C-alpha positions as protocol buffer text, in pm:
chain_id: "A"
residue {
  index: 1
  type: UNK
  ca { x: -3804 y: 5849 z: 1053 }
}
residue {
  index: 2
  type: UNK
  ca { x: -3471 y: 5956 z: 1269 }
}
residue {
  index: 3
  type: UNK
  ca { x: -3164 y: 6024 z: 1070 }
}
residue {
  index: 4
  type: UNK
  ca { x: -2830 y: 5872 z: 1259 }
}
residue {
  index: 5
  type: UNK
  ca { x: -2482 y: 5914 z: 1173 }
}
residue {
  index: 6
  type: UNK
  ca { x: -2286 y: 5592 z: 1085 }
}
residue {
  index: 7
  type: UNK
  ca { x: -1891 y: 5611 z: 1124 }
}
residue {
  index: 8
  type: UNK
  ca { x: -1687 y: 5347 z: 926 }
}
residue {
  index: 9
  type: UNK
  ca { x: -1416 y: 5207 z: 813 }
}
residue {
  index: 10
  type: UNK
  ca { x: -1355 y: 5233 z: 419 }
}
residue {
  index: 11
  type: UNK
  ca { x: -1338 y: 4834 z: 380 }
}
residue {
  index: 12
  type: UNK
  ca { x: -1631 y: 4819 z: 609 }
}
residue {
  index: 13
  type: UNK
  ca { x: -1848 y: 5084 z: 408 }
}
residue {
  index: 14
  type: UNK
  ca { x: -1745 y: 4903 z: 46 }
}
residue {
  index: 15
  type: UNK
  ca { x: -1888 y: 4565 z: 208 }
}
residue {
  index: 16
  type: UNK
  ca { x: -2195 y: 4782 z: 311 }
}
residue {
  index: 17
  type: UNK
  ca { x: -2243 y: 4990 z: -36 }
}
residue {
  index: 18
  type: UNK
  ca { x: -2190 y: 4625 z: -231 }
}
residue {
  index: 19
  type: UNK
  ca { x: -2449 y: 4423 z: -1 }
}
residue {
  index: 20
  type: UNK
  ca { x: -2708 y: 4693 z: 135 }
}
residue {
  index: 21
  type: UNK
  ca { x: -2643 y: 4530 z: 432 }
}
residue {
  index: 22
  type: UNK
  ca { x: -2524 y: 4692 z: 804 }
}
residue {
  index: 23
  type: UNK
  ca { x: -2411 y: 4493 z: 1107 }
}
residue {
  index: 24
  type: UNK
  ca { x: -2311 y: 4623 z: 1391 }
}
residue {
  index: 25
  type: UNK
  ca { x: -2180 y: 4384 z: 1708 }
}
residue {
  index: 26
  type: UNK
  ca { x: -2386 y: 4523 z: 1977 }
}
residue {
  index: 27
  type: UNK
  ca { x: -2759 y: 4452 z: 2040 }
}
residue {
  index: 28
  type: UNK
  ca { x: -2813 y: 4767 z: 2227 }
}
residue {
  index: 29
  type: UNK
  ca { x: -2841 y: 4936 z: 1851 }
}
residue {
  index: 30
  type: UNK
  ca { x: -3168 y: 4753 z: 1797 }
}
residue {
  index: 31
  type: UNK
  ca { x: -3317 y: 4996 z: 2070 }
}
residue {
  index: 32
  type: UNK
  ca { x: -3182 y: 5277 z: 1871 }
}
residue {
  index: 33
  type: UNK
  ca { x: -3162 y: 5278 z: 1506 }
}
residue {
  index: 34
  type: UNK
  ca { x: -3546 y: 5156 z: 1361 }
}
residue {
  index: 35
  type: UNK
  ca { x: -3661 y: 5057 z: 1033 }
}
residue {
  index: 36
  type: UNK
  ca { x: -3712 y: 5364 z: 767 }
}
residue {
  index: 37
  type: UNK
  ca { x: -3473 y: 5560 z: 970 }
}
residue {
  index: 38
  type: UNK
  ca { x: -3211 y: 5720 z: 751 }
}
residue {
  index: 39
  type: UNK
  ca { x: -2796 y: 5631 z: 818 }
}
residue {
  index: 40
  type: UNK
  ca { x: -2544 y: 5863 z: 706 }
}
residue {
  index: 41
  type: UNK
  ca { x: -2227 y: 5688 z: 678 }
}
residue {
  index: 42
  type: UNK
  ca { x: -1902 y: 5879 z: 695 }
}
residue {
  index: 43
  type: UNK
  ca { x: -1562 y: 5702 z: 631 }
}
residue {
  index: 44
  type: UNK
  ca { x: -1317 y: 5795 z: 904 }
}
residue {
  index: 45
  type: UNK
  ca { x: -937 y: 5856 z: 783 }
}
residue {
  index: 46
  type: UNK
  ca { x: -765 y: 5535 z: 968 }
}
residue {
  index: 47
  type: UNK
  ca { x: -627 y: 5330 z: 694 }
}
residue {
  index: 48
  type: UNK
  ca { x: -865 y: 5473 z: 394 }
}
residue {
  index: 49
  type: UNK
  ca { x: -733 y: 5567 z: 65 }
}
residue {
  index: 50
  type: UNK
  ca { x: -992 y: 5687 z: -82 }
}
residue {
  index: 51
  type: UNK
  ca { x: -1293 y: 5834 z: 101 }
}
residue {
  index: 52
  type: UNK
  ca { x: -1135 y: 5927 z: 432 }
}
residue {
  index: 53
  type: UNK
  ca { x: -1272 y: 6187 z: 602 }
}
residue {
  index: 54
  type: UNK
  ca { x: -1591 y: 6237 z: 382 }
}
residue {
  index: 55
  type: UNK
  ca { x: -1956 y: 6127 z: 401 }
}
residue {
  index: 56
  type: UNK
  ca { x: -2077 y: 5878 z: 117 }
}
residue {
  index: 57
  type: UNK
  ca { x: -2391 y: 5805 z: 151 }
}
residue {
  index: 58
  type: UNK
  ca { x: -2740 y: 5815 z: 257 }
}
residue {
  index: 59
  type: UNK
  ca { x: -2952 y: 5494 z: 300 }
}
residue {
  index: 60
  type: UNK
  ca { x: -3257 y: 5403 z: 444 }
}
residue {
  index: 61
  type: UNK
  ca { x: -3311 y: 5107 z: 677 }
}
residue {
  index: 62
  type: UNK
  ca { x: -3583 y: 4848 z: 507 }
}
residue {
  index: 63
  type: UNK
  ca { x: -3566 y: 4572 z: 766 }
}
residue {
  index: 64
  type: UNK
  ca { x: -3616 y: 4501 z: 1134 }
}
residue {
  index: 65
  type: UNK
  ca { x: -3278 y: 4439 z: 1265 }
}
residue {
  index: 66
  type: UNK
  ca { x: -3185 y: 4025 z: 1264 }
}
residue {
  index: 67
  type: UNK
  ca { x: -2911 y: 3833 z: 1378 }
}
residue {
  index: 68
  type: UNK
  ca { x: -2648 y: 3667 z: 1155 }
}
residue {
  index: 69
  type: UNK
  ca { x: -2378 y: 3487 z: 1205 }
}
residue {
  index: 70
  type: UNK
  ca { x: -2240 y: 3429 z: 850 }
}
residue {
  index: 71
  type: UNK
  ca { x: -1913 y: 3572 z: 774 }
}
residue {
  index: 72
  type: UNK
  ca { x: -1959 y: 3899 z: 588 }
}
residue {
  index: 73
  type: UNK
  ca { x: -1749 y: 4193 z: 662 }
}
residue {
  index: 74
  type: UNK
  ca { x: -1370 y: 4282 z: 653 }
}
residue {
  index: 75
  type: UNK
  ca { x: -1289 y: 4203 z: 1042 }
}
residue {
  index: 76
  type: UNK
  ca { x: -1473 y: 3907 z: 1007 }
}
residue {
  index: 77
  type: UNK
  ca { x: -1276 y: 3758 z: 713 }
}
residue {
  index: 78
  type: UNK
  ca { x: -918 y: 3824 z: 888 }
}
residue {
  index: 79
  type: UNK
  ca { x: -1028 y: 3639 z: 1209 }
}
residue {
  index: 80
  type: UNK
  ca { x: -1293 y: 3377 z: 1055 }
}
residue {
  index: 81
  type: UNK
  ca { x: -1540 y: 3488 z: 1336 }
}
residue {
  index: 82
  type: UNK
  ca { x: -1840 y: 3664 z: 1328 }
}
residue {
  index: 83
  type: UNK
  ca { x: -1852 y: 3969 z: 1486 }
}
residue {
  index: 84
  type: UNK
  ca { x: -2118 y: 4234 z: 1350 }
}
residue {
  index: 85
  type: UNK
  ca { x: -2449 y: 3978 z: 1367 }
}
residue {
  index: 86
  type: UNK
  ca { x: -2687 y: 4198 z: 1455 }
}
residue {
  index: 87
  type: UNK
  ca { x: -2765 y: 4320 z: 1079 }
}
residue {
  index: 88
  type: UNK
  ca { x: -3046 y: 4524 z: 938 }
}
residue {
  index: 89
  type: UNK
  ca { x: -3090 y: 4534 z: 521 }
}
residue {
  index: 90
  type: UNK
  ca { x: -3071 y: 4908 z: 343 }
}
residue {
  index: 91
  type: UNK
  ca { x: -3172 y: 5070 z: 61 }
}
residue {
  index: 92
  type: UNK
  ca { x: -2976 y: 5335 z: -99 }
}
residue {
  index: 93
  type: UNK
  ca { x: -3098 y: 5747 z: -123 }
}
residue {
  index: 94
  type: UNK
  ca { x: -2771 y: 5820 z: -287 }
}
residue {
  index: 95
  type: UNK
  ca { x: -2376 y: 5740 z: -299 }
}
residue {
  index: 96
  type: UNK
  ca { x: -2131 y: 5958 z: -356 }
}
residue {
  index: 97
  type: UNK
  ca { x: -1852 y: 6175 z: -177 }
}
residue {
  index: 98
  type: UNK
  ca { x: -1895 y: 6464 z: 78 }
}
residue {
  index: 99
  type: UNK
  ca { x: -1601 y: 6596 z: 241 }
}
residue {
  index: 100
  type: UNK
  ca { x: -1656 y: 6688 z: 590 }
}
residue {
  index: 101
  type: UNK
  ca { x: -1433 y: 7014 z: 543 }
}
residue {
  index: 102
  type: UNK
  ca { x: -1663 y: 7147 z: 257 }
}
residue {
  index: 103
  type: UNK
  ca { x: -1949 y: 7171 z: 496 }
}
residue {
  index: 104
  type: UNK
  ca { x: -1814 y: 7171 z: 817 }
}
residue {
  index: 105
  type: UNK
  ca { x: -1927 y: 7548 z: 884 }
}
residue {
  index: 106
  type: UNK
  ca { x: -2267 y: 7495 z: 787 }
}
residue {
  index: 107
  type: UNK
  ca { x: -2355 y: 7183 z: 989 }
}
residue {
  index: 108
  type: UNK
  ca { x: -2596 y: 7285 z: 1314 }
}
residue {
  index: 109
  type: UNK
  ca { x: -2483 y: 6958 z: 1492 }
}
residue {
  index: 110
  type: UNK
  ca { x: -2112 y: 7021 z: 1464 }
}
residue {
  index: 111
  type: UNK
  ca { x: -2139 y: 7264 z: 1764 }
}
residue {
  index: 112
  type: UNK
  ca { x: -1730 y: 7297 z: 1818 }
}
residue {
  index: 113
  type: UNK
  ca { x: -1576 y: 7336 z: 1449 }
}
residue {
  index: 114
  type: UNK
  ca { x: -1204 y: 7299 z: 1624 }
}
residue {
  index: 115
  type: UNK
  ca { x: -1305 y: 6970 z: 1808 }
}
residue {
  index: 116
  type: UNK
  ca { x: -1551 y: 6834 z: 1514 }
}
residue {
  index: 117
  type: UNK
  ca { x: -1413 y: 6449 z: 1534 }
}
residue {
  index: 118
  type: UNK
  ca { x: -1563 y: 6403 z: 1847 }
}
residue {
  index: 119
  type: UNK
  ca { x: -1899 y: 6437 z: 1648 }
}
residue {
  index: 120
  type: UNK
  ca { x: -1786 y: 6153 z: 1396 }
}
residue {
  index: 121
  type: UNK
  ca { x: -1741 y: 5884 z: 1675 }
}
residue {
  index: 122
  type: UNK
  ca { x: -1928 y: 5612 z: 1808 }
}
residue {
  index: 123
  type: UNK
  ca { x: -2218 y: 5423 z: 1628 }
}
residue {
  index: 124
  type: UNK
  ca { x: -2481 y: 5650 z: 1630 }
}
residue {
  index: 125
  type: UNK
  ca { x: -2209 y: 5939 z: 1631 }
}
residue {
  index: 126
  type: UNK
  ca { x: -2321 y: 6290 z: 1711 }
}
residue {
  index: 127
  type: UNK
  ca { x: -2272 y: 6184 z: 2044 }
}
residue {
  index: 128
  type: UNK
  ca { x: -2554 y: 5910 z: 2041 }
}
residue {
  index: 129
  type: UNK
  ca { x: -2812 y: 6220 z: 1935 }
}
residue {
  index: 130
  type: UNK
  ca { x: -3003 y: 6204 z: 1565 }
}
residue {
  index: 131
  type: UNK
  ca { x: -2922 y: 6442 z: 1291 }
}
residue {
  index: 132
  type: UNK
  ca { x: -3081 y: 6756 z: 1239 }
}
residue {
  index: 133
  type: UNK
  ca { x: -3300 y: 6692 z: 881 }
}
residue {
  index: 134
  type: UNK
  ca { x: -3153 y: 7026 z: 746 }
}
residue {
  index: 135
  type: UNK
  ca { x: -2809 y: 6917 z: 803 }
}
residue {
  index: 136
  type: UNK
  ca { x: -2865 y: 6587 z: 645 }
}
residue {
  index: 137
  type: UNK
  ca { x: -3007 y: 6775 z: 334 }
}
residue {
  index: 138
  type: UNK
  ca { x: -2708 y: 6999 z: 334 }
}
residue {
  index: 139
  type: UNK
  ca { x: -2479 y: 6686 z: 310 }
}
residue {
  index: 140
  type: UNK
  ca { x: -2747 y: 6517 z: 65 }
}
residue {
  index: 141
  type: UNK
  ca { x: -2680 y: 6789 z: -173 }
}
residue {
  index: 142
  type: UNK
  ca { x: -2284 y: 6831 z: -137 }
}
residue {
  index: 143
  type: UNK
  ca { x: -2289 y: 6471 z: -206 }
}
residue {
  index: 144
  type: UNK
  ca { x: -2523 y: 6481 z: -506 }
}
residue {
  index: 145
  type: UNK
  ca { x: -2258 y: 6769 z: -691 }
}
residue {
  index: 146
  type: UNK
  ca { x: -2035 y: 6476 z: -635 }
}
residue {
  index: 147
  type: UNK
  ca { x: -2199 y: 6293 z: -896 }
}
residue {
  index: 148
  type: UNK
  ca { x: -2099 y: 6332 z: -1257 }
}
C-alpha cells in the first residue's frame, strides 16, 4: 500500500466523492497508482468556492484500473467527449476538510514551506514521489476535527 497525492479541481473532486470513481486521461498512471493504495485528494484554488486550497479526503483504491469511455466528469460534460477513461473504483477512509495552511509546518514532504504549490501539482503530486505514512496521518486527523 503507497499513499499518492491527488490534485483536483472542486467540480472534479464532487464527481469523484459522489461516484467513488477516479479517472485520469493518461495510461502511464496505471504503472503508478495500484489497487489498495491510498489517494489523498487536495482541491486546488482555480475556480473553487468552497474547498480550495484544502485536502478532503482519503480513499483507498478497490479496483484494477479499466478503461471507460462513458461521459462522467465535469470536462467531459462541457465538450461531450471523453477524456479521463482510464478509471479505477474507490472506497472512502474519510471526507472532510484540511486546509493546507493548518499543517503546512508539520508536513515532512513539503520540504520548501515558501514554494509549497509546487508539491500540490501534477497527478501523483509530491513531485511524482508517494507520501510519507506519518504525514498522511497528520492530514487524516486535521481532517477528522473537521467533522462535526
Amino acid at each position: 500500500m503507497t499513499y499518492w497525492l491527488i490534485p483536483v479541481r472542486e467540480d472534479f473532486w464532487e464527481v469523484v466523492m459522489s461516484t467513488n470513481v477516479y479517472g485520469y486521461e493518461k495510461e502511464s498512471i496505471m504503472n503508478t497508482i495500484k489497487k489498495d493504495d491510498i489517494l489523498l485528494f487536495y482541491v486546488g484554488k482555480y475556480y473553487a468556492k468552497k474547498y480550495g486550497g484544502k485536502f478532503v479526503g482519503l480513499m483507498r483504491v478497490i479496483s484494477d484500473w479499466y478503461k471507460d469511455e462513458s461521459i462522467l466528469f465535469p470536462d467531459e460534460k462541457i465538450y461531450n467527449k471523453p477524456k479521463y477513461i482510464y478509471r479505477v473504483k474507490l472506497e472512502p477512509i474519510i471526507i472532510g476538510e484540511c486546509a493546507v495552511k493548518d499543517v503546512l509546518y508539520e508536513l515532512s514532504f513539503i520540504e520548501d514551506k515558501f514554494q509549497f504549490s509546487k508539491y500540490l501539482r501534477n497527478v501523483p503530486a509530491n513531485l511524482k514521489r508517494p507520501l510519507p505514512e506519518k504525514d498522511v496521518k497528520l492530514i487524516e486527523e486535521c481532517i477528522r476535527q473537521s467533522i462535526p
